[in-house]
């Protein structure tokens, strides 16, 4: 003890240089004292001040490492209402099925020549040259049939909205009744 305690100010200064905090440096020196004096055979140490300095260094490094460790805390479970549902609701599902049925009906109602051109080009992804050669027609004729099919399909799938003249005639008829 006579060889260790007189150098306490040097120990604290050394610990302060390592951890850069006055209070923590004092704590480290006190913890090193506690460890040193509880060791078996500490009196047989040849250079006690050097041994204490080495213990301070090791303890300071351990404290620095522990300070860098981030404690992981569980995150609170998210509320069920915060989670967005990517699935379409029942209205969208029914609307999509209805729309697909309308498309299939409209394609089925196309004239045969136009339907064949549309289905093979848009759904079969065949080249215009291959389709025209297979049907025995020119590419120009094929393109005209395809354009006609798209026009008829667009017209069939466009919702009907009565023109303003039709609306006024209908409202006049209702007034007369």
PDB file of C-alpha atoms in Angstrom:
ATOM      1  CA  UNK A   1       0.000   0.000   0.000  1.00  0.00           C
ATOM      2  CA  UNK A   2       2.888   2.331   0.801  1.00  0.00           C
ATOM      3  CA  UNK A   3       4.183   1.899  -2.763  1.00  0.00           C
ATOM      4  CA  UNK A   4       0.788   2.336  -4.487  1.00  0.00           C
ATOM      5  CA  UNK A   5      -1.190   5.065  -2.655  1.00  0.00           C
ATOM      6  CA  UNK A   6       1.405   7.881  -2.817  1.00  0.00           C
ATOM      7  CA  UNK A   7       1.117   7.910  -6.636  1.00  0.00           C
ATOM      8  CA  UNK A   8      -2.668   8.421  -6.696  1.00  0.00           C
ATOM      9  CA  UNK A   9      -2.503  11.834  -8.412  1.00  0.00           C
ATOM     10  CA  UNK A  10      -0.372  10.338 -11.213  1.00  0.00           C
ATOM     11  CA  UNK A  11      -2.877   7.483 -11.563  1.00  0.00           C
ATOM     12  CA  UNK A  12      -5.828   9.882 -11.815  1.00  0.00           C
ATOM     13  CA  UNK A  13      -3.977  12.058 -14.363  1.00  0.00           C
ATOM     14  CA  UNK A  14      -3.193   8.984 -16.462  1.00  0.00           C
ATOM     15  CA  UNK A  15      -6.801   7.765 -16.304  1.00  0.00           C
ATOM     16  CA  UNK A  16      -8.057  11.274 -17.185  1.00  0.00           C
ATOM     17  CA  UNK A  17      -5.872  11.345 -20.312  1.00  0.00           C
ATOM     18  CA  UNK A  18      -7.297   7.978 -21.345  1.00  0.00           C
ATOM     19  CA  UNK A  19     -11.034   8.542 -20.741  1.00  0.00           C
ATOM     20  CA  UNK A  20     -11.091  12.375 -20.860  1.00  0.00           C
ATOM     21  CA  UNK A  21     -13.451  12.702 -17.891  1.00  0.00           C
ATOM     22  CA  UNK A  22     -12.419  13.742 -14.344  1.00  0.00           C
ATOM     23  CA  UNK A  23     -15.156  11.858 -12.493  1.00  0.00           C
ATOM     24  CA  UNK A  24     -14.762   8.701 -14.518  1.00  0.00           C
ATOM     25  CA  UNK A  25     -10.978   8.812 -14.028  1.00  0.00           C
ATOM     26  CA  UNK A  26     -11.442   8.846 -10.239  1.00  0.00           C
ATOM     27  CA  UNK A  27     -13.894   5.939 -10.486  1.00  0.00           C
ATOM     28  CA  UNK A  28     -11.455   3.920 -12.571  1.00  0.00           C
ATOM     29  CA  UNK A  29      -8.620   4.452 -10.075  1.00  0.00           C
ATOM     30  CA  UNK A  30     -10.854   3.379  -7.167  1.00  0.00           C
ATOM     31  CA  UNK A  31     -11.993   0.257  -9.042  1.00  0.00           C
ATOM     32  CA  UNK A  32      -8.366  -0.613  -9.836  1.00  0.00           C
ATOM     33  CA  UNK A  33      -7.489  -0.246  -6.146  1.00  0.00           C
ATOM     34  CA  UNK A  34     -10.343  -2.574  -5.231  1.00  0.00           C
ATOM     35  CA  UNK A  35      -9.198  -5.187  -7.758  1.00  0.00           C
ATOM     36  CA  UNK A  36      -5.547  -4.856  -6.800  1.00  0.00           C
ATOM     37  CA  UNK A  37      -6.085  -5.319  -3.079  1.00  0.00           C
ATOM     38  CA  UNK A  38      -8.386  -8.317  -3.580  1.00  0.00           C
ATOM     39  CA  UNK A  39      -5.839 -10.168  -5.735  1.00  0.00           C
ATOM     40  CA  UNK A  40      -4.072 -13.100  -4.157  1.00  0.00           C
ATOM     41  CA  UNK A  41      -0.352 -12.455  -3.919  1.00  0.00           C
ATOM     42  CA  UNK A  42      -0.473  -8.772  -4.865  1.00  0.00           C
ATOM     43  CA  UNK A  43       2.305  -8.116  -2.406  1.00  0.00           C
ATOM     44  CA  UNK A  44       4.695 -10.154  -4.582  1.00  0.00           C
ATOM     45  CA  UNK A  45       4.377  -7.687  -7.512  1.00  0.00           C
ATOM     46  CA  UNK A  46       7.848  -6.360  -8.380  1.00  0.00           C
ATOM     47  CA  UNK A  47       6.757  -2.913  -9.636  1.00  0.00           C
ATOM     48  CA  UNK A  48       3.398  -2.008  -8.022  1.00  0.00           C
ATOM     49  CA  UNK A  49       3.077   1.524  -9.535  1.00  0.00           C
ATOM     50  CA  UNK A  50       3.731   0.165 -13.054  1.00  0.00           C
ATOM     51  CA  UNK A  51       1.273  -2.682 -12.457  1.00  0.00           C
ATOM     52  CA  UNK A  52      -1.410  -0.203 -11.306  1.00  0.00           C
ATOM     53  CA  UNK A  53      -0.803   1.951 -14.399  1.00  0.00           C
ATOM     54  CA  UNK A  54      -1.275  -1.107 -16.608  1.00  0.00           C
ATOM     55  CA  UNK A  55      -4.498  -2.018 -14.751  1.00  0.00           C
ATOM     56  CA  UNK A  56      -5.779   1.570 -15.193  1.00  0.00           C
ATOM     57  CA  UNK A  57      -5.059   1.414 -18.903  1.00  0.00           C
ATOM     58  CA  UNK A  58      -6.842  -1.944 -19.308  1.00  0.00           C
ATOM     59  CA  UNK A  59      -9.813  -0.820 -17.232  1.00  0.00           C
ATOM     60  CA  UNK A  60     -10.067   2.470 -19.184  1.00  0.00           C
ATOM     61  CA  UNK A  61     -10.091   0.612 -22.502  1.00  0.00           C
ATOM     62  CA  UNK A  62     -12.825  -1.704 -21.195  1.00  0.00           C
ATOM     63  CA  UNK A  63     -14.926   1.314 -20.193  1.00  0.00           C
ATOM     64  CA  UNK A  64     -14.452   2.925 -23.606  1.00  0.00           C
ATOM     65  CA  UNK A  65     -15.501  -0.304 -25.328  1.00  0.00           C
ATOM     66  CA  UNK A  66     -18.574  -0.626 -23.127  1.00  0.00           C
ATOM     67  CA  UNK A  67     -19.544   2.971 -23.861  1.00  0.00           C
ATOM     68  CA  UNK A  68     -19.473   2.226 -27.594  1.00  0.00           C
ATOM     69  CA  UNK A  69     -21.816  -0.729 -27.275  1.00  0.00           C
ATOM     70  CA  UNK A  70     -25.337   0.254 -28.192  1.00  0.00           C
ATOM     71  CA  UNK A  71     -27.967  -1.379 -26.086  1.00  0.00           C
ATOM     72  CA  UNK A  72     -30.703  -2.951 -28.129  1.00  0.00           C
ATOM     73  CA  UNK A  73     -34.167  -2.397 -26.801  1.00  0.00           C
ATOM     74  CA  UNK A  74     -37.229  -4.001 -28.315  1.00  0.00           C
ATOM     75  CA  UNK A  75     -39.328  -1.760 -30.480  1.00  0.00           C
ATOM     76  CA  UNK A  76     -42.967  -1.471 -29.547  1.00  0.00           C
ATOM     77  CA  UNK A  77     -45.213  -3.541 -31.748  1.00  0.00           C
ATOM     78  CA  UNK A  78     -46.736  -1.385 -34.476  1.00  0.00           C
ATOM     79  CA  UNK A  79     -50.413  -0.791 -34.243  1.00  0.00           C
ATOM     80  CA  UNK A  80     -52.405  -2.857 -36.674  1.00  0.00           C
ATOM     81  CA  UNK A  81     -53.981   0.292 -38.080  1.00  0.00           C
ATOM     82  CA  UNK A  82     -50.537   1.650 -39.033  1.00  0.00           C
ATOM     83  CA  UNK A  83     -49.904  -1.197 -41.472  1.00  0.00           C
ATOM     84  CA  UNK A  84     -51.131  -0.475 -44.970  1.00  0.00           C
ATOM     85  CA  UNK A  85     -52.907  -3.333 -46.672  1.00  0.00           C
ATOM     86  CA  UNK A  86     -51.733  -3.729 -50.263  1.00  0.00           C
ATOM     87  CA  UNK A  87     -54.542  -6.107 -51.149  1.00  0.00           C
ATOM     88  CA  UNK A  88     -57.423  -4.558 -53.063  1.00  0.00           C
ATOM     89  CA  UNK A  89     -60.714  -4.364 -51.266  1.00  0.00           C
ATOM     90  CA  UNK A  90     -63.735  -6.396 -52.359  1.00  0.00           C
ATOM     91  CA  UNK A  91     -65.157  -3.517 -54.422  1.00  0.00           C
ATOM     92  CA  UNK A  92     -61.972  -3.261 -56.504  1.00  0.00           C
ATOM     93  CA  UNK A  93     -61.859  -7.024 -56.996  1.00  0.00           C
ATOM     94  CA  UNK A  94     -65.446  -7.125 -58.252  1.00  0.00           C
ATOM     95  CA  UNK A  95     -64.882  -4.046 -60.429  1.00  0.00           C
ATOM     96  CA  UNK A  96     -61.761  -5.617 -61.982  1.00  0.00           C
ATOM     97  CA  UNK A  97     -63.591  -8.886 -62.673  1.00  0.00           C
ATOM     98  CA  UNK A  98     -66.489  -7.003 -64.238  1.00  0.00           C
ATOM     99  CA  UNK A  99     -64.104  -4.982 -66.394  1.00  0.00           C
ATOM    100  CA  UNK A 100     -62.280  -8.155 -67.525  1.00  0.00           C
ATOM    101  CA  UNK A 101     -65.619  -9.740 -68.444  1.00  0.00           C
ATOM    102  CA  UNK A 102     -66.480  -6.634 -70.508  1.00  0.00           C
ATOM    103  CA  UNK A 103     -63.122  -6.826 -72.291  1.00  0.00           C
ATOM    104  CA  UNK A 104     -63.615 -10.524 -73.109  1.00  0.00           C
ATOM    105  CA  UNK A 105     -67.125  -9.845 -74.408  1.00  0.00           C
ATOM    106  CA  UNK A 106     -65.925  -6.904 -76.488  1.00  0.00           C
ATOM    107  CA  UNK A 107     -63.106  -8.984 -78.013  1.00  0.00           C
ATOM    108  CA  UNK A 108     -65.520 -11.832 -78.758  1.00  0.00           C
ATOM    109  CA  UNK A 109     -67.893  -9.377 -80.473  1.00  0.00           C
ATOM    110  CA  UNK A 110     -65.207  -8.119 -82.893  1.00  0.00           C
ATOM    111  CA  UNK A 111     -65.372  -9.247 -86.517  1.00  0.00           C
ATOM    112  CA  UNK A 112     -63.301 -12.408 -87.060  1.00  0.00           C
ATOM    113  CA  UNK A 113     -60.613 -10.749 -89.165  1.00  0.00           C
ATOM    114  CA  UNK A 114     -60.116  -7.912 -86.672  1.00  0.00           C
ATOM    115  CA  UNK A 115     -60.229 -10.241 -83.649  1.00  0.00           C
ATOM    116  CA  UNK A 116     -57.583 -12.564 -85.126  1.00  0.00           C
ATOM    117  CA  UNK A 117     -55.270  -9.618 -85.896  1.00  0.00           C
ATOM    118  CA  UNK A 118     -55.697  -8.151 -82.393  1.00  0.00           C
ATOM    119  CA  UNK A 119     -55.328 -11.401 -80.450  1.00  0.00           C
ATOM    120  CA  UNK A 120     -52.301 -12.642 -82.351  1.00  0.00           C
ATOM    121  CA  UNK A 121     -50.485  -9.294 -82.231  1.00  0.00           C
ATOM    122  CA  UNK A 122     -51.336  -8.040 -78.721  1.00  0.00           C
ATOM    123  CA  UNK A 123     -51.711 -11.300 -76.806  1.00  0.00           C
ATOM    124  CA  UNK A 124     -49.696 -13.719 -78.924  1.00  0.00           C
ATOM    125  CA  UNK A 125     -46.956 -11.119 -79.450  1.00  0.00           C
ATOM    126  CA  UNK A 126     -46.316 -12.327 -82.983  1.00  0.00           C
ATOM    127  CA  UNK A 127     -44.614 -10.053 -85.459  1.00  0.00           C
ATOM    128  CA  UNK A 128     -46.821  -8.218 -87.983  1.00  0.00           C
ATOM    129  CA  UNK A 129     -44.889  -9.800 -90.880  1.00  0.00           C
ATOM    130  CA  UNK A 130     -45.492 -13.357 -89.541  1.00  0.00           C
ATOM    131  CA  UNK A 131     -49.202 -12.738 -89.015  1.00  0.00           C
ATOM    132  CA  UNK A 132     -49.655 -11.114 -92.427  1.00  0.00           C
ATOM    133  CA  UNK A 133     -47.817 -13.958 -94.156  1.00  0.00           C
ATOM    134  CA  UNK A 134     -49.821 -16.576 -92.263  1.00  0.00           C
ATOM    135  CA  UNK A 135     -53.134 -14.904 -93.161  1.00  0.00           C
ATOM    136  CA  UNK A 136     -52.050 -14.322 -96.756  1.00  0.00           C
ATOM    137  CA  UNK A 137     -52.506 -10.544 -96.596  1.00  0.00           C
ATOM    138  CA  UNK A 138     -50.206  -7.547 -96.914  1.00  0.00           C
ATOM    139  CA  UNK A 139     -48.763  -5.798 -93.877  1.00  0.00           C
ATOM    140  CA  UNK A 140     -50.791  -2.720 -94.767  1.00  0.00           C
ATOM    141  CA  UNK A 141     -54.021  -4.725 -94.665  1.00  0.00           C
ATOM    142  CA  UNK A 142     -52.988  -6.321 -91.389  1.00  0.00           C
ATOM    143  CA  UNK A 143     -52.287  -2.885 -89.853  1.00  0.00           C
ATOM    144  CA  UNK A 144     -55.683  -1.615 -91.005  1.00  0.00           C
ATOM    145  CA  UNK A 145     -57.428  -4.627 -89.425  1.00  0.00           C
ATOM    146  CA  UNK A 146     -55.497  -4.130 -86.198  1.00  0.00           C
ATOM    147  CA  UNK A 147     -56.335  -0.402 -86.108  1.00  0.00           C
ATOM    148  CA  UNK A 148     -60.006  -1.196 -86.749  1.00  0.00           C
ATOM    149  CA  UNK A 149     -59.995  -3.793 -83.957  1.00  0.00           C
ATOM    150  CA  UNK A 150     -58.503  -1.282 -81.492  1.00  0.00           C
ATOM    151  CA  UNK A 151     -61.048   1.349 -82.554  1.00  0.00           C
ATOM    152  CA  UNK A 152     -64.006  -1.045 -82.132  1.00  0.00           C
ATOM    153  CA  UNK A 153     -62.678  -2.306 -78.819  1.00  0.00           C
ATOM    154  CA  UNK A 154     -62.184   1.224 -77.492  1.00  0.00           C
ATOM    155  CA  UNK A 155     -65.692   2.180 -78.567  1.00  0.00           C
ATOM    156  CA  UNK A 156     -67.168  -0.932 -76.932  1.00  0.00           C
ATOM    157  CA  UNK A 157     -65.369  -0.283 -73.631  1.00  0.00           C
ATOM    158  CA  UNK A 158     -66.069   3.454 -73.429  1.00  0.00           C
ATOM    159  CA  UNK A 159     -68.967   4.143 -71.069  1.00  0.00           C
ATOM    160  CA  UNK A 160     -71.963   5.705 -72.750  1.00  0.00           C
ATOM    161  CA  UNK A 161     -72.718   9.266 -71.706  1.00  0.00           C
ATOM    162  CA  UNK A 162     -75.700  10.878 -73.361  1.00  0.00           C
ATOM    163  CA  UNK A 163     -74.969  14.077 -75.240  1.00  0.00           C
ATOM    164  CA  UNK A 164     -76.355  17.348 -73.964  1.00  0.00           C
ATOM    165  CA  UNK A 165     -78.994  17.397 -76.718  1.00  0.00           C
ATOM    166  CA  UNK A 166     -80.158  13.921 -75.679  1.00  0.00           C
ATOM    167  CA  UNK A 167     -80.381  15.014 -72.046  1.00  0.00           C
ATOM    168  CA  UNK A 168     -82.434  18.075 -72.875  1.00  0.00           C
ATOM    169  CA  UNK A 169     -84.818  16.028 -75.047  1.00  0.00           C
ATOM    170  CA  UNK A 170     -85.200  13.437 -72.284  1.00  0.00           C
ATOM    171  CA  UNK A 171     -85.892  16.103 -69.668  1.00  0.00           C
ATOM    172  CA  UNK A 172     -88.451  17.749 -71.981  1.00  0.00           C
ATOM    173  CA  UNK A 173     -90.212  14.431 -72.464  1.00  0.00           C
ATOM    174  CA  UNK A 174     -90.345  13.938 -68.693  1.00  0.00           C
ATOM    175  CA  UNK A 175     -91.847  17.373 -68.254  1.00  0.00           C
ATOM    176  CA  UNK A 176     -94.551  16.610 -70.777  1.00  0.00           C
ATOM    177  CA  UNK A 177     -95.541  13.424 -68.968  1.00  0.00           C
TER     178      UNK A 177
END
